[in-house]
Short mmCIF file of C-alpha atoms and ligand atoms in Angstrom, two decimals:
data_model
loop_
_atom_site.label_atom_id
_atom_site.label_comp_id
_atom_site.label_asym_id
_atom_site.label_seq_id
_atom_site.Cartn_x
_atom_site.Cartn_y
_atom_site.Cartn_z
CA MET A 1 16.60 1.94 5.70
CA SER A 2 18.82 1.17 2.67
CA ASN A 3 20.05 -2.36 1.93
CA LYS A 4 23.56 -1.57 3.06
CA ASP A 5 22.11 -0.65 6.47
CA CYS A 6 20.37 -4.03 6.85
CA PRO A 7 21.75 -5.71 9.95
CA ASP A 8 22.78 -9.38 9.84
CA TYR A 9 21.75 -10.00 13.46
CA CYS A 10 18.07 -8.98 13.59
CA SER A 11 15.11 -8.34 11.34
CA SER A 12 15.45 -5.01 9.57
CA ARG A 13 11.66 -4.76 9.36
CA ALA A 14 11.27 -5.32 13.10
CA LEU A 15 14.06 -2.86 13.79
CA ALA A 16 12.43 -0.21 11.60
CA TYR A 17 9.05 -0.78 13.30
CA GLY A 18 10.62 -0.56 16.73
CA ARG A 19 12.26 2.74 15.86
CA GLN A 20 9.35 4.32 14.01
CA THR A 21 7.73 6.70 16.45
CA SER A 22 3.95 6.92 16.76
CA ALA A 23 2.65 10.49 16.50
CA ILE A 24 0.08 9.69 19.19
CA ARG A 25 2.48 8.09 21.62
CA SER A 26 5.20 10.73 21.10
CA LEU A 27 2.73 13.45 22.07
CA PHE A 28 1.46 11.37 24.99
CA GLU A 29 5.01 10.87 26.31
CA TYR A 30 5.79 14.56 25.71
CA GLY A 31 2.67 15.45 27.72
CA LYS A 32 3.77 13.35 30.68
CA GLN A 33 7.25 14.90 30.66
CA LYS A 34 5.89 18.44 30.25
CA SER A 35 3.37 17.88 33.08
CA ARG A 36 6.24 16.97 35.40
CA GLU A 37 7.97 20.24 34.45
CA VAL A 38 5.09 22.73 34.49
CA GLY A 39 2.27 20.91 36.29
CA CYS A 40 -0.45 18.83 34.69
CA GLU A 41 -3.03 21.64 34.96
CA CYS A 42 -0.97 23.59 32.38
CA VAL A 43 -0.84 20.79 29.82
CA TYR A 44 -3.87 19.99 27.64
CA ASP A 45 -3.29 16.45 26.51
CA PHE A 46 -5.75 15.44 23.79
CA SER A 47 -3.41 12.88 22.27
CA ILE A 48 -4.40 9.37 23.27
CA GLY A 49 -7.70 7.49 23.45
CA ASN A 50 -7.55 6.57 27.13
CA PRO A 51 -11.17 6.52 28.39
CA SER A 52 -11.76 9.19 31.03
CA VAL A 53 -15.02 7.67 32.25
CA PRO A 54 -14.41 5.06 34.97
CA PRO A 55 -15.42 1.46 34.19
CA PRO A 56 -19.11 0.77 34.83
CA ARG A 57 -19.96 -0.28 38.39
CA GLN A 58 -20.62 -3.87 37.27
CA VAL A 59 -16.95 -4.22 36.22
CA ASP A 60 -15.72 -3.37 39.73
CA GLU A 61 -18.34 -5.70 41.21
CA ALA A 62 -17.23 -8.52 38.92
CA PHE A 63 -13.59 -8.05 40.02
CA HIS A 64 -14.56 -8.11 43.71
CA CYS A 65 -16.84 -11.07 43.33
CA LEU A 66 -14.18 -13.09 41.47
CA LEU A 67 -11.40 -12.20 43.91
CA GLU A 68 -13.55 -13.30 46.81
CA GLU A 69 -13.72 -16.77 45.33
CA HIS A 70 -10.04 -17.23 46.28
CA ASP A 71 -9.70 -19.96 43.68
CA ALA A 72 -6.17 -19.23 42.44
CA LEU A 73 -6.18 -21.79 39.67
CA LYS A 74 -9.51 -20.64 38.30
CA LEU A 75 -8.55 -16.96 38.57
CA HIS A 76 -4.93 -16.99 37.54
CA GLY A 77 -4.34 -20.31 35.79
CA TYR A 78 -4.12 -20.91 32.05
CA THR A 79 -7.44 -21.15 30.26
CA SER A 80 -7.98 -22.97 26.95
CA ALA A 81 -5.95 -21.33 24.18
CA PRO A 82 -8.99 -19.56 22.62
CA GLY A 83 -10.29 -18.52 26.04
CA ASP A 84 -12.44 -20.01 28.78
CA PRO A 85 -15.36 -21.86 27.08
CA ALA A 86 -17.92 -20.53 29.60
CA VAL A 87 -16.80 -16.95 28.94
CA ARG A 88 -16.95 -17.46 25.19
CA ARG A 89 -20.42 -18.97 25.60
CA ALA A 90 -21.57 -15.93 27.58
CA ILE A 91 -20.30 -13.62 24.82
CA ALA A 92 -21.91 -15.78 22.12
CA ASP A 93 -25.23 -15.64 24.02
CA GLN A 94 -25.05 -11.85 24.14
CA LEU A 95 -24.29 -11.63 20.40
CA ASN A 96 -27.21 -13.97 19.67
CA ARG A 97 -29.54 -11.92 21.87
CA ASP A 98 -28.46 -8.64 20.27
CA TYR A 99 -28.06 -9.72 16.64
CA GLY A 100 -29.45 -13.24 16.25
CA ILE A 101 -26.39 -14.59 14.44
CA GLY A 102 -26.56 -18.16 15.76
CA CYS A 103 -22.97 -18.32 17.01
CA ASP A 104 -21.49 -20.30 19.88
CA GLU A 105 -18.16 -20.52 21.68
CA THR A 106 -16.53 -22.24 18.70
CA ASN A 107 -16.87 -18.99 16.73
CA LEU A 108 -15.02 -16.86 19.29
CA TYR A 109 -11.32 -16.49 20.01
CA LEU A 110 -10.43 -14.23 22.96
CA THR A 111 -7.44 -11.94 22.48
CA CYS A 112 -5.42 -9.20 24.16
CA GLY A 113 -7.57 -6.37 22.84
CA ALA A 114 -8.46 -5.50 19.27
CA ALA A 115 -4.77 -5.22 18.41
CA ALA A 116 -4.15 -8.96 18.83
CA ALA A 117 -7.52 -9.77 17.24
CA LEU A 118 -6.62 -7.76 14.12
CA SER A 119 -3.05 -9.06 13.84
CA SER A 120 -4.26 -12.66 14.13
CA THR A 121 -7.00 -12.11 11.56
CA PHE A 122 -4.74 -10.44 9.02
CA ARG A 123 -2.19 -13.19 9.43
CA ALA A 124 -4.88 -15.85 9.07
CA LEU A 125 -6.05 -14.30 5.79
CA THR A 126 -2.55 -13.87 4.31
CA LEU A 127 -1.86 -16.58 1.73
CA CYS A 128 1.60 -18.13 1.48
CA ASP A 129 3.73 -17.14 -1.51
CA GLN A 130 1.15 -14.78 -2.97
CA ASN A 131 0.59 -11.08 -3.23
CA ASN A 132 -1.86 -10.19 -0.43
CA GLU A 133 -3.66 -6.88 -0.28
CA PHE A 134 -5.80 -5.48 2.52
CA ILE A 135 -7.74 -2.37 1.67
CA VAL A 136 -8.39 0.26 4.29
CA LEU A 137 -10.62 3.31 4.12
CA ALA A 138 -8.87 6.47 5.24
CA PRO A 139 -8.68 7.90 7.78
CA TYR A 140 -7.58 4.82 9.73
CA PHE A 141 -6.01 3.69 13.00
CA PRO A 142 -2.24 4.19 12.51
CA GLU A 143 -1.28 0.72 13.77
CA TYR A 144 -2.92 -1.07 10.82
CA PRO A 145 0.18 -0.83 8.59
CA PHE A 146 2.18 -2.66 11.26
CA PHE A 147 -0.49 -5.32 11.74
CA VAL A 148 -0.82 -5.95 7.98
CA GLU A 149 2.67 -5.39 6.62
CA GLY A 150 4.31 -7.22 9.52
CA HIS A 151 3.05 -10.43 7.88
CA GLY A 152 4.37 -9.43 4.44
CA ALA A 153 0.98 -8.29 3.10
CA HIS A 154 0.26 -4.85 1.64
CA LEU A 155 -2.05 -2.15 2.94
CA ILE A 156 -3.89 -0.30 0.16
CA VAL A 157 -5.41 3.03 1.20
CA VAL A 158 -8.64 4.36 -0.29
CA PRO A 159 -9.35 8.04 0.43
CA PRO A 160 -12.68 8.88 2.08
CA LYS A 161 -15.70 10.39 0.40
CA LEU A 162 -15.61 14.00 1.55
CA PRO A 163 -16.89 16.17 3.11
CA ASP A 164 -18.23 13.71 5.68
CA PHE A 165 -15.73 10.82 5.53
CA GLY A 166 -18.14 8.35 3.91
CA ILE A 167 -17.23 5.12 2.11
CA SER A 168 -15.95 5.82 -1.38
CA ILE A 169 -17.46 2.96 -3.38
CA GLU A 170 -15.81 4.31 -6.55
CA GLY A 171 -12.41 4.39 -4.84
CA LEU A 172 -12.90 0.85 -3.57
CA GLU A 173 -14.03 -0.41 -6.95
CA GLN A 174 -10.75 0.81 -8.43
CA ALA A 175 -8.61 -0.53 -5.58
CA ILE A 176 -9.95 -4.11 -5.45
CA THR A 177 -7.84 -6.61 -7.39
CA SER A 178 -7.52 -10.39 -7.56
CA SER A 179 -5.04 -10.06 -4.63
CA THR A 180 -7.55 -8.36 -2.31
CA ARG A 181 -8.06 -10.49 0.77
CA ALA A 182 -10.21 -8.15 2.84
CA VAL A 183 -11.48 -4.62 3.33
CA ILE A 184 -10.94 -3.17 6.80
CA ILE A 185 -13.86 -1.22 8.24
CA ASN A 186 -13.72 0.74 11.49
CA SER A 187 -17.04 2.29 12.43
CA PRO A 188 -17.57 4.34 14.53
CA ASN A 189 -14.29 5.54 13.15
CA ASN A 190 -11.09 6.54 14.86
CA PRO A 191 -10.21 9.34 14.05
CA SER A 192 -13.17 10.83 12.11
CA GLY A 193 -15.96 9.88 14.53
CA ARG A 194 -18.03 8.84 11.50
CA LEU A 195 -20.56 6.00 11.77
CA TYR A 196 -21.13 4.16 8.47
CA LYS A 197 -24.85 3.83 7.81
CA GLU A 198 -26.67 0.70 6.70
CA ASN A 199 -27.23 1.96 3.13
CA GLU A 200 -23.50 2.65 2.61
CA LEU A 201 -22.60 -0.75 4.05
CA LEU A 202 -25.11 -2.48 1.79
CA GLU A 203 -23.52 -0.78 -1.21
CA LEU A 204 -20.16 -2.01 0.00
CA ALA A 205 -21.56 -5.53 0.50
CA ASP A 206 -22.93 -5.51 -3.02
CA LEU A 207 -19.58 -4.39 -4.47
CA LEU A 208 -17.64 -7.06 -2.54
CA SER A 209 -20.07 -9.80 -3.57
CA ARG A 210 -19.68 -8.81 -7.23
CA LYS A 211 -15.90 -8.65 -7.01
CA ALA A 212 -15.69 -11.96 -5.12
CA GLN A 213 -17.70 -13.58 -7.88
CA GLU A 214 -15.51 -11.98 -10.55
CA TYR A 215 -12.27 -13.20 -8.92
CA GLY A 216 -13.59 -16.55 -7.74
CA HIS A 217 -12.67 -16.23 -4.06
CA PRO A 218 -14.19 -14.54 -1.00
CA ILE A 219 -13.27 -10.98 -0.15
CA TYR A 220 -13.85 -10.56 3.57
CA ILE A 221 -14.66 -7.50 5.61
CA VAL A 222 -12.57 -7.23 8.75
CA SER A 223 -14.71 -5.10 11.04
CA ASP A 224 -12.66 -3.41 13.76
CA GLU A 225 -15.20 -2.52 16.47
CA PRO A 226 -13.69 -1.08 19.66
CA TYR A 227 -16.24 1.76 19.58
CA ARG A 228 -19.36 -0.26 18.64
CA GLU A 229 -21.41 0.97 21.61
CA LEU A 230 -19.97 4.52 21.69
CA VAL A 231 -22.55 6.25 19.50
CA TYR A 232 -24.61 9.38 20.17
CA ASP A 233 -27.96 10.94 19.33
CA GLY A 234 -29.76 7.59 19.55
CA LEU A 235 -27.87 6.16 16.55
CA LYS A 236 -27.22 2.40 16.40
CA THR A 237 -24.10 0.81 14.93
CA PRO A 238 -25.17 -1.58 12.16
CA PHE A 239 -23.83 -5.07 12.82
CA ILE A 240 -21.95 -5.77 9.62
CA PRO A 241 -22.16 -9.63 9.59
CA LEU A 242 -25.93 -9.19 9.18
CA LEU A 243 -25.35 -7.13 6.02
CA TYR A 244 -22.43 -9.07 4.54
CA HIS A 245 -21.96 -12.69 5.57
CA ASN A 246 -18.21 -12.73 4.94
CA THR A 247 -17.44 -10.40 7.83
CA ILE A 248 -14.95 -11.20 10.58
CA VAL A 249 -15.40 -9.06 13.69
CA CYS A 250 -12.50 -7.85 15.83
CA TYR A 251 -13.94 -6.49 19.05
CA SER A 252 -12.40 -4.91 22.13
CA TYR A 253 -13.63 -4.03 25.62
CA SER A 254 -10.89 -1.39 25.95
CA LYS A 255 -13.10 1.61 25.23
CA THR A 256 -16.63 0.45 26.01
CA LEU A 257 -15.76 -0.87 29.48
CA SER A 258 -12.96 1.70 30.01
CA MET A 259 -10.18 -0.81 30.58
CA PRO A 260 -7.67 -0.54 27.73
CA GLY A 261 -4.77 -1.59 29.95
CA GLU A 262 -6.44 -4.89 30.83
CA ARG A 263 -6.10 -6.06 27.21
CA ILE A 264 -9.19 -8.05 26.34
CA GLY A 265 -11.18 -8.48 23.13
CA TYR A 266 -12.09 -11.17 20.64
CA VAL A 267 -12.27 -12.37 17.07
CA LEU A 268 -15.71 -13.53 15.94
CA VAL A 269 -15.83 -15.72 12.83
CA PRO A 270 -19.61 -15.89 12.28
CA PRO A 271 -20.97 -19.32 11.33
CA ARG A 272 -22.38 -17.99 8.04
CA ALA A 273 -19.00 -16.83 6.72
CA ASP A 274 -17.58 -18.83 3.82
CA HIS A 275 -15.15 -21.48 5.13
CA ALA A 276 -16.02 -20.44 8.69
CA LYS A 277 -14.49 -23.48 10.37
CA ASP A 278 -11.23 -23.23 8.41
CA LEU A 279 -11.07 -19.49 9.02
CA TYR A 280 -11.56 -19.92 12.75
CA ASP A 281 -8.81 -22.55 12.88
CA ALA A 282 -6.56 -20.26 10.84
CA VAL A 283 -7.19 -17.41 13.31
CA ALA A 284 -6.32 -19.80 16.14
CA GLY A 285 -3.19 -20.90 14.28
CA ALA A 286 -2.16 -17.34 13.51
CA ALA A 287 -2.70 -16.34 17.14
CA ARG A 288 -0.65 -19.34 18.21
CA SER A 289 2.21 -18.41 15.91
CA LEU A 290 2.19 -14.90 17.38
CA GLY A 291 2.13 -16.21 20.94
CA TYR A 292 -1.40 -14.89 21.56
CA VAL A 293 -2.85 -17.91 23.33
CA CYS A 294 -4.90 -17.70 26.50
CA ALA A 295 -5.79 -14.04 26.99
CA PRO A 296 -5.41 -12.85 30.63
CA SER A 297 -7.68 -15.13 32.62
CA LEU A 298 -9.02 -12.84 35.35
CA ILE A 299 -10.14 -10.27 32.77
CA GLN A 300 -11.70 -12.96 30.61
CA ARG A 301 -13.91 -13.82 33.55
CA VAL A 302 -14.73 -10.19 34.28
CA VAL A 303 -16.03 -9.61 30.76
CA GLY A 304 -17.87 -12.93 30.92
CA LEU A 305 -19.89 -11.42 33.79
CA CYS A 306 -20.37 -8.07 32.02
CA THR A 307 -21.50 -8.99 28.53
CA ASP A 308 -24.66 -6.87 28.72
CA VAL A 309 -23.07 -3.87 30.42
CA LYS A 310 -23.24 -0.69 28.35
CA PRO A 311 -20.95 2.35 28.67
CA ASP A 312 -22.13 5.61 30.19
CA LEU A 313 -22.07 8.00 27.25
CA ALA A 314 -23.18 11.16 29.07
CA GLN A 315 -19.74 12.63 29.74
CA TYR A 316 -18.36 11.92 26.27
CA ASP A 317 -21.50 13.36 24.74
CA LYS A 318 -21.20 16.53 26.81
CA ASN A 319 -17.54 16.86 25.80
CA ARG A 320 -18.36 16.21 22.16
CA THR A 321 -20.91 19.00 22.02
CA ALA A 322 -18.84 21.49 24.00
CA LEU A 323 -15.74 20.88 21.90
CA TYR A 324 -17.55 20.83 18.57
CA ASP A 325 -19.52 24.01 19.35
CA GLY A 326 -16.56 25.78 20.92
CA LEU A 327 -14.14 25.04 18.08
CA SER A 328 -16.69 25.75 15.35
CA ASN A 329 -17.46 29.13 16.95
CA ALA A 330 -13.74 29.88 17.16
CA GLY A 331 -13.35 29.32 13.39
CA TYR A 332 -12.18 25.70 13.16
CA ARG A 333 -13.85 23.43 10.60
CA CYS A 334 -14.94 19.88 11.38
CA ILE A 335 -17.87 17.48 11.17
CA LYS A 336 -19.75 16.63 14.36
CA PRO A 337 -18.68 13.12 15.38
CA GLU A 338 -21.43 10.50 15.56
CA GLY A 339 -19.44 8.01 17.61
CA ALA A 340 -16.12 7.18 19.34
CA PHE A 341 -14.46 10.07 21.23
CA TYR A 342 -12.43 12.00 18.68
CA LEU A 343 -12.94 15.23 16.80
CA PHE A 344 -11.20 15.40 13.40
CA VAL A 345 -10.53 19.02 12.57
CA GLU A 346 -9.25 20.56 9.35
CA ALA A 347 -5.73 21.84 9.96
CA PRO A 348 -5.76 25.64 9.66
CA GLY A 349 -3.51 26.49 6.70
CA GLY A 350 -3.48 22.83 5.65
CA ASP A 351 -0.22 21.75 7.32
CA ALA A 352 -1.28 19.56 10.24
CA GLN A 353 2.23 18.95 11.58
CA ALA A 354 3.00 22.69 11.58
CA PHE A 355 -0.22 23.54 13.43
CA SER A 356 0.23 20.71 15.94
CA ASP A 357 3.79 21.91 16.67
CA PHE A 358 2.61 25.51 17.04
CA ALA A 359 -0.22 24.52 19.41
CA ARG A 360 2.09 22.33 21.47
CA LEU A 361 4.99 24.77 21.77
CA ASN A 362 2.95 27.91 22.40
CA TYR A 363 -0.14 26.68 24.22
CA ASN A 364 0.66 23.20 25.56
CA LEU A 365 -2.25 21.92 23.45
CA LEU A 366 -1.41 18.36 22.40
CA ILE A 367 -3.34 17.41 19.27
CA VAL A 368 -2.35 14.74 16.78
CA PRO A 369 -1.49 15.61 13.14
CA SER A 370 -3.22 13.24 10.74
CA GLU A 371 -0.47 12.06 8.35
CA SER A 372 -0.27 8.66 10.04
CA PHE A 373 -4.06 8.28 9.74
CA GLY A 374 -3.60 8.18 5.95
CA CYS A 375 -5.45 11.46 5.53
CA PRO A 376 -3.14 14.50 5.64
CA GLY A 377 -4.36 17.98 6.59
CA TYR A 378 -6.34 17.22 9.77
CA LEU A 379 -5.84 17.18 13.53
CA ARG A 380 -7.29 14.57 15.87
CA ILE A 381 -8.48 15.79 19.25
CA SER A 382 -9.36 13.05 21.77
CA TYR A 383 -12.17 14.30 23.97
CA CYS A 384 -12.06 11.42 26.44
CA VAL A 385 -10.83 13.83 29.11
CA SER A 386 -12.60 15.60 31.96
CA HIS A 387 -15.23 18.16 30.99
CA GLU A 388 -13.30 20.82 32.87
CA ARG A 389 -10.29 20.25 30.56
CA ILE A 390 -12.48 20.75 27.50
CA VAL A 391 -14.01 23.95 28.85
CA SER A 392 -10.71 25.45 30.00
CA SER A 393 -8.99 24.60 26.71
CA LEU A 394 -11.48 26.44 24.49
CA PRO A 395 -10.07 29.97 24.98
CA LEU A 396 -6.61 28.56 24.25
CA PHE A 397 -7.78 26.92 21.02
CA GLU A 398 -9.30 30.26 20.00
CA GLU A 399 -6.16 32.22 20.82
CA CYS A 400 -3.98 29.63 19.13
CA LEU A 401 -5.92 29.89 15.86
CA LYS A 402 -5.72 33.70 15.88
CA ALA A 403 -1.99 33.65 16.64
CA TYR A 404 -1.33 31.01 13.97
CA ARG A 405 -3.18 33.01 11.35
CA GLY A 406 -1.42 36.21 12.38
CA ARG A 407 2.12 34.78 12.21
N1 LIG B 501 -8.62 -0.24 16.50
C1 LIG B 501 -8.91 1.04 16.70
C2 LIG B 501 -9.70 1.76 15.68
C3 LIG B 501 -8.48 1.69 17.85
O1 LIG B 501 -8.78 2.98 18.03
C4 LIG B 501 -7.71 0.97 18.80
C5 LIG B 501 -7.19 1.63 20.00
O2 LIG B 501 -7.21 2.81 20.17
C6 LIG B 501 -7.44 -0.37 18.54
C7 LIG B 501 -7.91 -0.96 17.39
C8 LIG B 501 -6.66 -1.20 19.52
O3 LIG B 501 -7.49 -1.50 20.58
P1 LIG B 501 -7.04 -2.39 21.83
O4 LIG B 501 -6.65 -1.47 22.91
O5 LIG B 501 -8.25 -3.14 22.19
O6 LIG B 501 -5.95 -3.27 21.36
#
């Protein structure tokens, strides 16, 4: 938007954000409209990351059990701004059992999903009247630019180490400056499905420690972890605060407990982080300034009862293998995802938007072009759908590739 178009009645930045369409959501909305026209069995919607596996049984049980208490104030009343202390204690206990990090409820701030956790954290780390840079490794979740730049900071993109979307230490080394506030890590990664291994993370930790010393201030890792438990083949997601003490964790129950619409997650400022108490208060202050106090109370209590519940990975794993094998056999090129529920496929011919349009218009296959993931030339396919949809889509993917090549 040029200066002459800047309105004098509302924020031009907010207006631009409100009007900027999301590639994922546009396809998702298109899919709903198209399904009404031609029937949902004819539309193959692989656009959005809406978990297809129902929430674990314990989640339903927790809801029932809480509703039977009939204590309206306890269920539906305001909690403390950072969340119910007993719920935060239950989460802290689980983190201590799993990772031994010695945290308690004063290290946790409950939020409406990872989105609010990330926005609050970025805002908390953004210094007044200074240049603030947050570095992200591509490919990345397309909402990050809004979360970072909405507070006047800058998002600096570092391309991945190919062919397997690893951490480019060389790229990071060049990108870090005295204005770097944090590096954003999302592993398992949306959209690549890549899980960063302990040795790569230790290299990153070493680099950040050196740079922090050079510049005389901490450089934090902001670890965005909605897919922490969604890993396959017996792999384990390394817990980054154990490898680098200046890590702030933004967690979400959206994907692991299959309840993205319920909006619940948290920020963890581990006690070992530099300036942990100040940072926590700054997260609370940032959340307050954004209006993110007191996450929905019923759902807080549900997760408080489900801290040890793990997702059922069997269906995603079956989908992952069927899709990866099917598309590889058909001539598509991709790496096998290690976590999350996305396949990141090289765009045939290199133009992801063109291929996505072709697949959508000719085959009702809805797959997301990767420009907004900061990594052009790929297509993201969400395989959190029924297994039947994966199996029935494979001949269409094959036909689509042949037709695209033969245009
Ligand atoms: N971060 C990543 C990498 C995601 O994939 C998502 C959602 O898809 C989010 C954050 C936002 O998660 P939430 O629904 O918990 O706000």
